[in-house]
Amino acid sequence: MPCKLLNLCEYETHKLVRIQSVRLGSLKWTFNGVILMFICIMMLWNKEYQEHDYVVSSVTAKVKGVALTSLPDVGDIVWDVVDYSGPSQGKNSFFVVTNVIVTKKQRQGKCPEVPPYGKVCRTDEDCVKGFWDQHSHGVQTGACVKFDVTRKTCEVSAWCPIESKKKPPKPALLASAENFTVLIKNNIRFPNFNFMRRNILPEMTESYLKRCQFNRHTDSSCPIFRLGDIVKEAKENFSEMAVEGGVIGIQIKWDCNLDGFLRNCLPKYSFRRLDEKESNRTLYPGLSFRFARYQTEKGVEERTLFKAFGIRFDVMVFGEAGKFSIIQLIIFIGSTLSYYTLTTVFIDWLIGTSCYSKEARQNYSEKKVESVQDRKQCILCVSFVDENHIRVVKKSHKKSLQQVKPISVHPCKVRHLSAMVGVLQKGNNIIDKPSQVLPRPNRPAWCLCGCCLPSTHPQEQLCCRQSIGRCITTSTLFEQLVLSRPLLEAVLLYREPLSDLTEGEQRIAALRNCSYRQYISWRIGAPPRESIPVMPSCSVWRIREEYPSQEGEYTMGSHHVVTVQRICTGVLI
């Protein structure tokens, strides 16, 4: 279609096919009802009518508790929050020491390196002065010194004596840390809704906070947690975890509904372990760090080295708030309208199955689907007297039309039967008595009735039969429906009441063309859309013999193809 400015003002719409069926109608409304119910449930369950915003939060933690430990060669040590909290572990986290390895009275000096970190040597030549690596406790002096009764190692300049103990003590020295408590303060904000809240709820009083402690069943809103309960909620054993340490995640989830009387915005706490707990599954199990306490003894600086094992608690905040939005509701409704096409898809599939007869499926398909063939392709339809259907085939330039396989078959649809009125007039005899049509000489190989003429065009090589037998031109009905001059003249006058039917070449040509149309209306009826009906060679030449052209030229030319347009120009009788 050429592009014109007026095309912008055109409107296009879809063509609908309405099937009058109680069963299909009931099925359609049932499916639509189920889809509507599903959409409503999903809308309410997922709150698709709301606009959503994600949480922005900050977290602070305050740990409380005191523990008393007795360390070998050190004595009793009291651990308060300053001692067991350790250095800052990062944003939204806190650390609690649960076990220690102590190396006391270290001084700057020279001492043998501890295997396996130190190199085992025999002479000073095995040691390199000034050498160190990432596993060393100090810098080599170049001397090879005695480590124990059997081994020598390279001497290093370091804090001596070097830490030699590798594994933490069992049970953990600060196992009583499970009774420590932590107050977690979480402030949140939803920027899009300008809504702020914290986990210390407005109804909580100072007296309540002094006596409350989190419990999943009895007090799930209290922001004060016992460390042993946190580890237990993570399905871990505090005594076992305290030996080597680990990482516990404290998850705070805010799922807020900010709609009017349904407003609800409370935190929900959950806990899980974040690190690998099995020592035999990882090279570096648990969590540890070192710190020292320094003092001066007789003018010499000393330190006590602590290798601390403990549990780090990471507080992670997730949240989403929703509030009614008419825009979101419209978007959701618009996006779900496509679900109703499932009803059409299912019913179309159902009609195409064996639940419906072949005729019903064919009729529905023809009404629903309008096929448009490529102009470069020529689709023909043919009818054989020994078959009760019409074949649709593609035009072939190499194979005779008689031998071309059909691409589809259709029932014969005779649109007008008024031609039979003339046949059944009083006195007419329609008993089928074979006409005296003699077989033609030089019958081509594709002819099965014996009355066809040879042709060099593949599309003209068509017989009236698919198997050997009588030719259709020998039928009395052929004589009366197709060749009868009174009937053809009546048809011409019916189409053009004022036409001049005087004798002459023009009258013969009109009778001949009317005879073509009568044959197609009788044997093919209404051809399938976009297909061109083809008459068999025997019928074409029998009509031309009855109504010959004086000059030997015919308006249909050498091809006996009658186009769809010619069939539809007048009433076929």
Coordinates of C-alpha atoms in Angstrom, one line a residue, residues 87-486:
P87 CA 38.6 -3.7 67.7
S88 CA 35.9 -2.4 65.5
Q89 CA 34.8 -5.1 63.0
G90 CA 33.2 -2.8 60.5
K91 CA 29.8 -1.2 59.9
N92 CA 26.7 -2.8 61.5
S93 CA 28.7 -5.5 63.4
F94 CA 30.2 -6.2 66.9
F95 CA 32.6 -8.7 68.2
V96 CA 32.8 -10.7 71.4
V97 CA 35.9 -12.6 72.6
T98 CA 35.2 -16.2 73.7
N99 CA 38.6 -17.8 73.8
V100 CA 42.3 -16.8 74.0
I101 CA 45.9 -18.0 73.7
V102 CA 48.3 -16.0 76.0
T103 CA 52.0 -15.5 75.4
K104 CA 53.3 -13.5 78.3
K105 CA 56.5 -11.4 79.0
Q106 CA 57.5 -10.9 75.4
R107 CA 60.5 -8.5 74.9
Q108 CA 62.3 -7.2 71.9
G109 CA 65.3 -9.5 71.3
K110 CA 66.8 -12.5 69.5
C111 CA 65.4 -16.0 69.7
P112 CA 65.0 -19.1 67.5
E113 CA 62.1 -19.1 65.1
V114 CA 59.3 -21.6 65.8
P115 CA 58.7 -24.4 63.3
P116 CA 57.1 -24.7 60.9
Y117 CA 57.4 -21.0 60.3
G118 CA 61.1 -21.0 60.9
K119 CA 63.7 -22.7 58.7
V120 CA 65.3 -25.8 60.1
C121 CA 69.1 -25.4 59.7
R122 CA 72.4 -27.1 60.5
T123 CA 74.9 -24.3 60.1
D124 CA 74.8 -20.5 59.9
E125 CA 75.2 -20.8 56.1
D126 CA 71.7 -22.1 55.9
C127 CA 70.3 -18.8 57.3
V128 CA 70.2 -15.5 55.3
K129 CA 70.6 -12.3 57.3
G130 CA 67.8 -9.9 56.9
F131 CA 65.4 -12.4 55.3
W132 CA 61.8 -12.7 56.2
D133 CA 58.5 -13.8 54.6
Q134 CA 54.8 -13.6 55.4
H135 CA 54.9 -16.5 57.8
S136 CA 57.9 -15.2 59.8
H137 CA 57.7 -13.9 63.3
G138 CA 60.8 -11.7 62.8
V139 CA 63.9 -10.9 60.7
Q140 CA 66.6 -13.5 60.4
T141 CA 70.0 -12.6 62.0
G142 CA 72.0 -15.1 59.9
A143 CA 72.7 -17.4 62.9
C144 CA 71.6 -21.0 63.3
V145 CA 70.7 -21.6 67.0
K146 CA 69.3 -24.5 69.0
F147 CA 65.5 -24.7 69.2
D148 CA 65.1 -27.9 71.2
V149 CA 67.1 -31.0 71.9
T150 CA 66.8 -32.3 68.4
R151 CA 66.4 -29.3 66.1
K152 CA 68.0 -26.0 65.2
T153 CA 66.3 -23.1 63.5
C154 CA 67.4 -19.7 62.2
E155 CA 67.6 -17.0 64.8
V156 CA 65.3 -14.0 64.3
S157 CA 65.0 -10.5 65.8
A158 CA 61.4 -10.4 67.2
W159 CA 59.3 -10.3 70.3
C160 CA 60.6 -13.1 72.3
P161 CA 59.6 -15.7 73.4
I162 CA 57.7 -16.3 70.1
E163 CA 54.1 -17.5 70.3
S164 CA 54.2 -21.3 70.0
K165 CA 50.8 -22.6 70.8
K166 CA 48.6 -23.2 67.8
K167 CA 45.2 -24.6 68.9
P168 CA 42.9 -22.8 71.2
P169 CA 42.0 -24.4 74.6
K170 CA 38.9 -26.5 75.0
P171 CA 36.5 -25.7 76.5
A172 CA 36.6 -22.0 75.7
L173 CA 37.9 -19.8 78.4
L174 CA 35.1 -17.3 78.0
A175 CA 32.2 -19.7 77.5
S176 CA 30.2 -17.7 80.0
A177 CA 29.9 -15.0 77.3
E178 CA 26.7 -16.7 76.2
N179 CA 25.0 -14.9 79.0
F180 CA 26.1 -11.5 77.7
T181 CA 23.3 -9.3 76.3
V182 CA 23.3 -6.8 73.4
L183 CA 21.0 -3.9 72.8
I184 CA 20.5 -3.4 69.0
K185 CA 19.2 0.0 67.9
N186 CA 18.0 0.1 64.4
N187 CA 16.6 3.3 62.8
I188 CA 15.0 3.0 59.4
R189 CA 13.5 5.4 56.8
F190 CA 11.5 5.0 53.6
P191 CA 12.4 8.1 51.6
N192 CA 9.6 8.0 49.1
F193 CA 7.0 8.0 51.8
N194 CA 8.9 10.2 54.3
F195 CA 8.3 7.5 56.9
M196 CA 10.7 6.9 59.8
R197 CA 10.7 4.3 62.6
R198 CA 13.1 2.4 64.9
N199 CA 13.0 -1.0 66.5
I200 CA 12.5 0.5 69.9
L201 CA 8.8 1.0 69.5
P202 CA 6.9 4.0 70.8
E203 CA 5.0 1.9 73.4
M204 CA 8.2 0.6 74.9
T205 CA 9.1 2.3 78.3
E206 CA 12.3 2.5 80.1
S207 CA 11.2 0.0 82.8
Y208 CA 10.2 -2.4 80.0
L209 CA 13.6 -2.2 78.4
K210 CA 15.4 -2.9 81.7
R211 CA 13.6 -6.2 82.2
C212 CA 12.8 -7.5 78.7
Q213 CA 14.8 -10.0 76.7
F214 CA 14.1 -11.3 73.2
N215 CA 12.1 -14.5 73.0
R216 CA 10.7 -15.9 69.8
H217 CA 7.4 -17.0 71.5
T218 CA 6.9 -14.6 74.4
D219 CA 8.5 -11.3 73.5
S220 CA 9.5 -11.2 69.8
S221 CA 9.7 -7.3 69.7
C222 CA 12.3 -6.8 72.5
P223 CA 15.6 -5.3 71.0
I224 CA 17.7 -6.8 73.8
F225 CA 19.2 -10.2 72.9
R226 CA 21.1 -12.8 75.0
L227 CA 24.1 -14.0 72.9
G228 CA 23.4 -17.6 73.8
D229 CA 19.9 -17.3 72.5
I230 CA 21.1 -15.7 69.2
V231 CA 23.5 -18.6 68.6
K232 CA 20.7 -21.1 69.5
E233 CA 18.3 -19.4 67.1
A234 CA 20.9 -19.9 64.4
K235 CA 20.8 -23.7 65.2
E236 CA 24.4 -23.7 66.7
N237 CA 25.9 -24.7 70.0
F238 CA 27.5 -21.7 71.8
S239 CA 30.1 -23.8 73.7
E240 CA 31.4 -25.4 70.5
M241 CA 31.4 -22.2 68.5
A242 CA 33.2 -20.3 71.2
V243 CA 36.3 -22.5 70.9
E244 CA 37.4 -21.2 67.4
G245 CA 34.9 -18.4 66.9
G246 CA 32.7 -17.7 63.9
V247 CA 30.3 -15.3 62.2
I248 CA 26.6 -15.0 63.1
G249 CA 24.1 -13.0 61.0
I250 CA 21.3 -11.1 62.7
Q251 CA 18.7 -10.3 60.1
I252 CA 16.1 -7.6 60.7
K253 CA 13.3 -7.5 58.2
W254 CA 10.8 -4.6 57.9
D255 CA 7.7 -5.5 55.9
C256 CA 5.6 -2.4 56.2
N257 CA 2.0 -1.7 55.0
L258 CA 1.4 2.1 55.1
D259 CA -2.3 1.9 54.0
G260 CA -4.7 3.7 56.4
F261 CA -6.3 1.4 58.9
L262 CA -4.1 -1.6 57.6
R263 CA -0.9 0.2 58.7
N264 CA 1.6 -2.2 60.1
C265 CA 5.3 -1.7 60.4
L266 CA 7.1 -4.0 62.9
P267 CA 10.6 -5.6 62.7
K268 CA 11.0 -9.4 62.4
Y269 CA 14.3 -11.0 63.6
S270 CA 16.0 -14.1 62.2
F271 CA 19.4 -15.5 62.8
R272 CA 21.9 -17.8 60.8
R273 CA 25.5 -18.7 60.8
L274 CA 27.4 -17.1 57.9
D275 CA 30.8 -18.9 58.0
E276 CA 31.8 -22.5 57.5
K277 CA 31.7 -24.2 60.8
E278 CA 33.5 -27.5 60.1
S279 CA 37.3 -27.2 60.7
N280 CA 38.0 -30.1 58.4
R281 CA 36.3 -28.4 55.5
T282 CA 38.2 -25.2 55.6
L283 CA 41.9 -24.2 55.9
Y284 CA 41.3 -21.3 58.3
P285 CA 38.3 -22.1 60.6
G286 CA 36.7 -19.7 63.0
L287 CA 37.6 -16.1 63.6
S288 CA 40.6 -14.7 65.5
F289 CA 42.8 -11.6 66.0
R290 CA 45.7 -10.6 68.2
F291 CA 46.2 -7.8 70.6
A292 CA 48.7 -7.0 73.3
R293 CA 48.9 -5.3 76.7
Y294 CA 52.2 -3.5 77.3
Q295 CA 54.0 -2.7 80.5
T296 CA 57.5 -1.7 81.6
E297 CA 59.6 -3.9 83.8
K298 CA 62.8 -2.4 85.2
G299 CA 63.0 0.0 82.3
V300 CA 62.4 -2.7 79.7
E301 CA 59.2 -2.7 77.7
E302 CA 57.3 -5.9 77.8
R303 CA 54.0 -7.1 76.5
T304 CA 51.5 -9.9 77.0
L305 CA 50.2 -11.2 73.6
F306 CA 46.7 -12.4 73.3
K307 CA 45.4 -14.4 70.4
A308 CA 41.7 -13.9 70.8
F309 CA 39.0 -16.1 69.3
G310 CA 35.4 -14.9 69.2
I311 CA 32.1 -14.5 67.5
R312 CA 31.3 -11.6 65.2
F313 CA 27.7 -10.6 64.9
D314 CA 26.7 -8.9 61.6
V315 CA 23.4 -7.0 61.7
M316 CA 21.7 -7.0 58.3
V317 CA 18.6 -4.9 57.6
F318 CA 16.2 -5.7 54.8
G319 CA 12.9 -4.0 54.3
E320 CA 10.2 -2.8 51.9
A321 CA 7.2 -0.6 52.4
G322 CA 4.1 -0.4 50.3
K323 CA 1.4 2.3 49.9
F324 CA -1.7 2.4 47.7
S325 CA -1.1 4.0 44.3
I326 CA -3.8 4.3 41.6
I327 CA -1.1 4.3 38.9
Q328 CA 0.3 0.9 40.1
L329 CA -3.2 -0.5 40.2
I330 CA -3.9 0.6 36.6
I331 CA -0.5 -0.8 35.4
F332 CA -1.2 -4.1 37.1
I333 CA -4.7 -4.4 35.6
G334 CA -3.3 -3.5 32.1
S335 CA -0.6 -6.1 32.4
T336 CA -3.0 -8.9 33.4
L337 CA -5.5 -8.3 30.6
S338 CA -3.3 -10.5 28.4
Y339 CA -4.1 -13.5 30.6
Y340 CA -7.6 -13.6 29.0
T341 CA -6.0 -14.6 25.7
L342 CA -5.4 -18.0 27.4
T343 CA -9.1 -18.6 27.1
T344 CA -9.0 -18.0 23.3
V345 CA -5.9 -20.2 22.9
F346 CA -7.5 -23.0 24.9
I347 CA -10.8 -23.0 23.1
D348 CA -9.1 -22.7 19.7
W349 CA -7.1 -25.7 20.6
L350 CA -10.1 -27.5 21.8
I351 CA -12.0 -26.9 18.5
G352 CA -9.0 -28.2 16.6
T353 CA -9.0 -31.5 18.5
S354 CA -11.2 -34.6 18.0
C355 CA -13.8 -33.1 20.3
Y356 CA -15.4 -31.6 17.1
S357 CA -16.1 -33.1 13.8
K358 CA -13.9 -32.6 10.8
E359 CA -16.6 -30.5 9.1
A360 CA -17.0 -28.2 12.1
R361 CA -13.2 -27.7 12.4
Q362 CA -13.0 -27.0 8.7
N363 CA -15.9 -24.5 8.8
Y364 CA -14.4 -22.7 11.9
S365 CA -11.0 -22.5 10.3
E366 CA -12.3 -21.0 7.1
K367 CA -14.3 -18.4 9.1
K368 CA -11.4 -17.5 11.4
V369 CA -8.4 -17.7 9.1
E370 CA -8.2 -15.7 5.9
S371 CA -5.3 -16.9 3.8
V372 CA -3.6 -14.6 1.4
Q373 CA -1.3 -16.2 -1.1
D374 CA 1.8 -14.7 -2.5
R375 CA 1.2 -13.2 -6.0
K376 CA 4.2 -15.2 -7.3
Q377 CA 2.4 -18.4 -6.4
C378 CA -0.6 -19.7 -8.3
I379 CA -3.0 -21.9 -6.3
L380 CA -5.4 -24.0 -8.3
C381 CA -8.4 -26.1 -7.4
V382 CA -9.6 -29.1 -9.3
S383 CA -12.5 -31.6 -9.0
F384 CA -12.6 -35.2 -10.2
V385 CA -15.9 -36.9 -11.0
D386 CA -14.8 -40.0 -9.0
E387 CA -14.1 -38.0 -5.8
N388 CA -16.6 -36.1 -3.6
H389 CA -14.2 -33.2 -2.6
I390 CA -12.1 -30.5 -4.2
R391 CA -8.3 -30.6 -4.3
V392 CA -6.2 -27.5 -3.8
V393 CA -2.8 -27.7 -5.6
K394 CA 0.1 -25.5 -6.5
K395 CA 0.7 -24.7 -10.1
S396 CA 3.6 -26.7 -11.5
H397 CA 5.7 -25.9 -14.6
K398 CA 7.2 -29.4 -14.9
K399 CA 4.6 -31.9 -13.7
S400 CA 1.2 -32.3 -15.2
L401 CA -1.7 -31.0 -13.2
Q402 CA -3.2 -34.5 -13.1
Q403 CA -0.2 -35.8 -11.1
V404 CA 0.3 -32.9 -8.7
K405 CA -0.3 -33.8 -5.1
P406 CA -2.9 -31.7 -3.2
I407 CA -1.8 -29.3 -0.4
S408 CA -5.4 -29.5 1.0
V409 CA -8.8 -30.9 0.3
H410 CA -12.2 -29.2 0.8
P411 CA -15.9 -30.2 0.5
C412 CA -17.7 -29.1 -2.6
K413 CA -19.9 -26.1 -1.8
V414 CA -22.5 -25.4 -4.5
R415 CA -23.8 -21.9 -3.9
H416 CA -26.7 -22.0 -6.3
L417 CA -29.0 -24.9 -7.3
S418 CA -31.5 -23.0 -9.3
A419 CA -30.0 -24.6 -12.4
M420 CA -31.7 -27.8 -11.5
V421 CA -35.0 -26.0 -11.8
G422 CA -34.7 -25.9 -15.5
V423 CA -33.6 -29.5 -15.6
L424 CA -36.5 -30.7 -13.5
Q425 CA -39.2 -28.9 -15.6
K426 CA -42.2 -31.0 -16.5
G427 CA -41.3 -33.3 -19.4
N428 CA -37.6 -33.3 -18.9
N429 CA -36.0 -36.8 -18.4
I430 CA -32.8 -36.8 -16.3
I431 CA -32.2 -40.5 -16.4
D432 CA -28.5 -40.9 -17.0
K433 CA -28.2 -42.3 -20.5
P434 CA -24.7 -42.2 -21.8
S435 CA -24.2 -39.7 -24.7
Q436 CA -22.5 -40.9 -27.8
V437 CA -19.1 -39.3 -27.2
L438 CA -16.4 -41.2 -29.0
P439 CA -12.9 -41.5 -27.5
R440 CA -10.4 -39.2 -29.1
P441 CA -7.4 -40.6 -31.0
N442 CA -3.9 -40.1 -29.7
R443 CA -5.1 -40.1 -26.0
P444 CA -2.3 -38.6 -23.8
A445 CA -0.9 -40.8 -21.0
W446 CA -2.4 -38.6 -18.3
C447 CA -6.0 -39.0 -19.7
L448 CA -8.0 -41.7 -17.9
C449 CA -11.4 -41.0 -19.5
G450 CA -10.3 -41.3 -23.2
C451 CA -11.7 -37.9 -24.3
C452 CA -8.9 -35.4 -23.5
L453 CA -6.6 -33.8 -26.1
P454 CA -2.9 -33.6 -25.8
S455 CA -1.3 -30.3 -24.5
T456 CA 2.2 -29.0 -24.0
H457 CA 1.2 -26.9 -20.9
P458 CA 1.4 -28.8 -17.6
Q459 CA -1.5 -26.8 -16.2
E460 CA -3.8 -28.0 -19.1
Q461 CA -2.9 -31.7 -18.6
L462 CA -6.0 -32.4 -16.4
C463 CA -8.6 -35.2 -16.8
C464 CA -12.0 -35.4 -15.3
R465 CA -11.1 -38.6 -13.4
Q466 CA -8.5 -40.0 -11.0
S467 CA -9.1 -43.6 -12.2
I468 CA -10.0 -45.1 -15.5
G469 CA -13.8 -44.9 -16.3
R470 CA -16.5 -43.0 -18.1
C471 CA -15.9 -39.4 -19.0
I472 CA -18.1 -36.8 -17.4
T473 CA -19.0 -35.4 -20.8
T474 CA -20.9 -38.6 -21.5
S475 CA -23.3 -37.8 -18.6
T476 CA -26.8 -36.7 -19.5
L477 CA -26.6 -34.1 -16.7
F478 CA -23.6 -32.6 -18.4
E479 CA -25.6 -32.2 -21.5
Q480 CA -28.5 -30.6 -19.7
L481 CA -26.6 -28.4 -17.2
V482 CA -23.6 -27.4 -19.2
L483 CA -24.5 -27.7 -22.9
S484 CA -28.3 -27.1 -23.0
R485 CA -28.8 -24.0 -25.2
P486 CA -32.2 -23.1 -23.7

